[in-house]
Each structure stands twice: as C-alpha cells, then as structure tokens.
PDB file of C-alpha atoms in Angstrom:
ATOM      1  CA  VAL X   1       0.000   0.000   0.000  1.00  0.00           C
ATOM      2  CA  GLN X   2       1.298   3.432  -0.939  1.00  0.00           C
ATOM      3  CA  LEU X   3      -0.129   6.473   0.806  1.00  0.00           C
ATOM      4  CA  GLN X   4      -0.066  10.134  -0.144  1.00  0.00           C
ATOM      5  CA  ALA X   5      -1.291  12.851   2.203  1.00  0.00           C
ATOM      6  CA  SER X   6      -2.419  16.277   1.064  1.00  0.00           C
ATOM      7  CA  GLY X   7      -4.493  19.253   2.152  1.00  0.00           C
ATOM      8  CA  GLY X   8      -2.221  20.944   4.644  1.00  0.00           C
ATOM      9  CA  GLY X   9      -1.674  24.667   4.791  1.00  0.00           C
ATOM     10  CA  LEU X  10      -1.724  27.817   6.865  1.00  0.00           C
ATOM     11  CA  VAL X  11      -4.935  28.570   8.738  1.00  0.00           C
ATOM     12  CA  LEU X  12      -6.041  31.045  11.379  1.00  0.00           C
ATOM     13  CA  PRO X  13      -6.874  29.840  14.890  1.00  0.00           C
ATOM     14  CA  GLY X  14     -10.462  28.647  14.912  1.00  0.00           C
ATOM     15  CA  GLY X  15     -10.310  27.766  11.252  1.00  0.00           C
ATOM     16  CA  SER X  16     -10.734  24.454   9.445  1.00  0.00           C
ATOM     17  CA  LEU X  17      -8.774  22.210   7.115  1.00  0.00           C
ATOM     18  CA  ARG X  18      -9.506  18.883   5.484  1.00  0.00           C
ATOM     19  CA  LEU X  19      -6.634  16.490   4.981  1.00  0.00           C
ATOM     20  CA  SER X  20      -6.814  13.692   2.436  1.00  0.00           C
ATOM     21  CA  CYS X  21      -4.879  10.442   2.253  1.00  0.00           C
ATOM     22  CA  ALA X  22      -4.935   8.724  -1.127  1.00  0.00           C
ATOM     23  CA  ALA X  23      -3.986   5.056  -1.194  1.00  0.00           C
ATOM     24  CA  SER X  24      -2.912   2.823  -4.015  1.00  0.00           C
ATOM     25  CA  GLY X  25      -3.434  -0.907  -4.182  1.00  0.00           C
ATOM     26  CA  ARG X  26      -6.416  -3.200  -4.425  1.00  0.00           C
ATOM     27  CA  THR X  27      -5.975  -4.373  -0.831  1.00  0.00           C
ATOM     28  CA  PHE X  28      -6.765  -1.000   0.739  1.00  0.00           C
ATOM     29  CA  ARG X  29      -9.965  -2.380   2.258  1.00  0.00           C
ATOM     30  CA  SER X  30      -7.839  -4.766   4.340  1.00  0.00           C
ATOM     31  CA  TYR X  31      -6.105  -1.903   6.116  1.00  0.00           C
ATOM     32  CA  ALA X  32      -7.105   0.310   8.982  1.00  0.00           C
ATOM     33  CA  VAL X  33      -5.746   3.836   8.697  1.00  0.00           C
ATOM     34  CA  GLY X  34      -4.502   6.329  11.208  1.00  0.00           C
ATOM     35  CA  TRP X  35      -3.419   9.955  11.205  1.00  0.00           C
ATOM     36  CA  PHE X  36      -0.361  10.904  13.222  1.00  0.00           C
ATOM     37  CA  ARG X  37       1.338  14.264  13.705  1.00  0.00           C
ATOM     38  CA  GLN X  38       4.746  15.498  14.673  1.00  0.00           C
ATOM     39  CA  ALA X  39       5.470  18.981  15.937  1.00  0.00           C
ATOM     40  CA  PRO X  40       9.010  20.412  15.973  1.00  0.00           C
ATOM     41  CA  GLY X  41      11.034  18.905  18.789  1.00  0.00           C
ATOM     42  CA  LYS X  42       8.288  16.469  19.746  1.00  0.00           C
ATOM     43  CA  GLU X  43       7.621  12.796  19.146  1.00  0.00           C
ATOM     44  CA  ARG X  44       5.190  11.652  16.499  1.00  0.00           C
ATOM     45  CA  GLU X  45       1.783  11.084  18.096  1.00  0.00           C
ATOM     46  CA  PHE X  46      -1.499   9.419  17.234  1.00  0.00           C
ATOM     47  CA  VAL X  47      -4.337  11.744  16.234  1.00  0.00           C
ATOM     48  CA  ALA X  48      -7.180   9.627  14.848  1.00  0.00           C
ATOM     49  CA  GLY X  49      -7.794   6.203  13.348  1.00  0.00           C
ATOM     50  CA  ILE X  50     -10.490   4.406  11.405  1.00  0.00           C
ATOM     51  CA  GLY X  51     -11.207   0.730  10.910  1.00  0.00           C
ATOM     52  CA  ARG X  52     -11.328  -1.130   7.632  1.00  0.00           C
ATOM     53  CA  ASN X  53     -15.003  -0.539   6.916  1.00  0.00           C
ATOM     54  CA  GLY X  54     -15.267   2.844   8.632  1.00  0.00           C
ATOM     55  CA  ALA X  55     -17.439   1.645  11.504  1.00  0.00           C
ATOM     56  CA  VAL X  56     -14.803   2.060  14.231  1.00  0.00           C
ATOM     57  CA  MET X  57     -13.020   5.330  14.924  1.00  0.00           C
ATOM     58  CA  ASN X  58     -10.535   6.369  17.604  1.00  0.00           C
ATOM     59  CA  TYR X  59      -9.394   9.846  18.545  1.00  0.00           C
ATOM     60  CA  ALA X  60      -6.720  11.316  20.754  1.00  0.00           C
ATOM     61  CA  ASP X  61      -8.228  13.228  23.667  1.00  0.00           C
ATOM     62  CA  SER X  62      -6.653  16.438  22.400  1.00  0.00           C
ATOM     63  CA  VAL X  63      -8.731  16.392  19.189  1.00  0.00           C
ATOM     64  CA  LYS X  64     -12.014  14.799  20.282  1.00  0.00           C
ATOM     65  CA  GLY X  65     -14.977  16.901  19.286  1.00  0.00           C
ATOM     66  CA  ARG X  66     -12.897  18.929  16.822  1.00  0.00           C
ATOM     67  CA  PHE X  67     -11.531  16.398  14.323  1.00  0.00           C
ATOM     68  CA  THR X  68     -13.473  13.806  12.324  1.00  0.00           C
ATOM     69  CA  ILE X  69     -11.929  10.920  10.420  1.00  0.00           C
ATOM     70  CA  SER X  70     -13.727   9.198   7.561  1.00  0.00           C
ATOM     71  CA  ARG X  71     -12.933   6.924   4.651  1.00  0.00           C
ATOM     72  CA  ASP X  72     -14.267   6.116   1.192  1.00  0.00           C
ATOM     73  CA  ASN X  73     -13.104   2.655   0.147  1.00  0.00           C
ATOM     74  CA  ALA X  74     -14.511   3.120  -3.356  1.00  0.00           C
ATOM     75  CA  LYS X  75     -12.034   5.965  -3.802  1.00  0.00           C
ATOM     76  CA  ASN X  76      -9.209   4.418  -1.743  1.00  0.00           C
ATOM     77  CA  ALA X  77      -9.173   7.521   0.425  1.00  0.00           C
ATOM     78  CA  VAL X  78      -9.222   8.578   4.062  1.00  0.00           C
ATOM     79  CA  TYR X  79     -10.006  12.084   5.248  1.00  0.00           C
ATOM     80  CA  LEU X  80      -9.386  14.112   8.386  1.00  0.00           C
ATOM     81  CA  GLN X  81     -11.713  17.061   8.870  1.00  0.00           C
ATOM     82  CA  MET X  82     -10.127  19.444  11.354  1.00  0.00           C
ATOM     83  CA  ASN X  83     -12.271  22.181  12.883  1.00  0.00           C
ATOM     84  CA  SER X  84     -11.657  24.749  15.621  1.00  0.00           C
ATOM     85  CA  LEU X  85      -7.950  24.534  14.967  1.00  0.00           C
ATOM     86  CA  LYS X  86      -5.543  25.720  17.636  1.00  0.00           C
ATOM     87  CA  PRO X  87      -1.895  26.801  17.416  1.00  0.00           C
ATOM     88  CA  GLU X  88      -0.950  23.610  19.247  1.00  0.00           C
ATOM     89  CA  ASP X  89      -2.324  21.617  16.303  1.00  0.00           C
ATOM     90  CA  THR X  90       0.588  22.895  14.232  1.00  0.00           C
ATOM     91  CA  ALA X  91       2.573  19.891  13.015  1.00  0.00           C
ATOM     92  CA  VAL X  92       3.399  17.704  10.067  1.00  0.00           C
ATOM     93  CA  TYR X  93       0.515  15.288   9.641  1.00  0.00           C
ATOM     94  CA  TYR X  94       1.073  11.737   8.363  1.00  0.00           C
ATOM     95  CA  CYS X  95      -1.355   9.067   7.301  1.00  0.00           C
ATOM     96  CA  ALA X  96      -0.458   5.494   8.118  1.00  0.00           C
ATOM     97  CA  ALA X  97      -1.869   2.054   7.419  1.00  0.00           C
ATOM     98  CA  ARG X  98      -1.907  -1.159   9.405  1.00  0.00           C
ATOM     99  CA  ILE X  99      -3.298  -4.490   8.299  1.00  0.00           C
ATOM    100  CA  THR X 100      -6.633  -5.195   9.999  1.00  0.00           C
ATOM    101  CA  TYR X 101      -6.356  -3.064  13.166  1.00  0.00           C
ATOM    102  CA  ILE X 102      -6.139   0.680  13.791  1.00  0.00           C
ATOM    103  CA  PRO X 103      -2.544   1.767  14.462  1.00  0.00           C
ATOM    104  CA  VAL X 104      -2.306   3.853  17.618  1.00  0.00           C
ATOM    105  CA  THR X 105       1.470   3.811  18.100  1.00  0.00           C
ATOM    106  CA  ILE X 106       4.212   4.339  15.541  1.00  0.00           C
ATOM    107  CA  THR X 107       5.478   0.791  16.036  1.00  0.00           C
ATOM    108  CA  GLN X 108       2.128  -0.612  14.871  1.00  0.00           C
ATOM    109  CA  VAL X 109       2.277   1.071  11.483  1.00  0.00           C
ATOM    110  CA  ASP X 110       2.936  -1.042   8.398  1.00  0.00           C
ATOM    111  CA  TYR X 111       3.026   1.789   5.847  1.00  0.00           C
ATOM    112  CA  TRP X 112       3.585   5.534   6.117  1.00  0.00           C
ATOM    113  CA  GLY X 113       2.646   8.267   3.748  1.00  0.00           C
ATOM    114  CA  GLN X 114       4.667  11.425   3.353  1.00  0.00           C
ATOM    115  CA  GLY X 115       3.651  14.271   5.620  1.00  0.00           C
ATOM    116  CA  THR X 116       1.659  17.396   4.981  1.00  0.00           C
ATOM    117  CA  GLN X 117       2.340  20.556   6.965  1.00  0.00           C
ATOM    118  CA  VAL X 118      -0.449  22.157   8.989  1.00  0.00           C
ATOM    119  CA  THR X 119       0.284  25.559  10.507  1.00  0.00           C
ATOM    120  CA  VAL X 120      -2.217  27.307  12.746  1.00  0.00           C
ATOM    121  CA  SER X 121      -1.198  30.879  13.322  1.00  0.00           C
ATOM    122  CA  SER X 122      -2.509  34.410  13.282  1.00  0.00           C
TER     123      SER X 122
END
C-alpha cells in the first residue's frame, strides 16, 4: 500500500482544514488507517484512526470533538476534517496504514505516507 497525504496549509486559529490520504493498491480495504502528527522537537503522536469498513473510529483526547476521520473505500481515500484549529495543532501530519487493526502507536504502522504541513497561526 502506498499512501499520499495532502491538504495541509496555513490557517487562522479557529479555522478548518480537510486532509486527504490517497492510497494505491487493491488491498486497501484490508487496512485500517490512522493519522499521526509530529510537531518540531516532539515525538510523532497518534491523532485519529479508522477501521477497515469505517465503523470504528478512535481519537486522541486532544482532538475529540474537533476532528473527524472518515474513509471512502470506493475511492481508496481517508479524510481528516479538522475544525476549531488551535496553534498547538501545528505539526506535520502523516497518514499510516496497518493491516486489519487501527494503528495507535508508531510501532504498529505497516506503511507511512509522506507528511503534509499544517500551521495554525494568526
């Protein structure tokens, strides 16, 4: 599985962005997908994850109620809708895939996409 993240950018505090993760490969439906982020000087951390058929979703406490993850298996894509953005959400965001189960730590990830920069600043 190859993953490509997009949709990052510069946004004002309180604003919104929608990240996309495009996947290649006919086995995409076999993979759960997670979004991770890494801020300068900090470790990469789990943000949100979604199961293979989209029925199960997990969120980090820091983004609950503000971020929504979704997927469209017909399009081999996963999305992260980010609302009410805060400066502390500034980071490089990565999508990641794991066979069967949602990855919640970096050691559980089977495939990484390249990152997309999100900057929240006035």
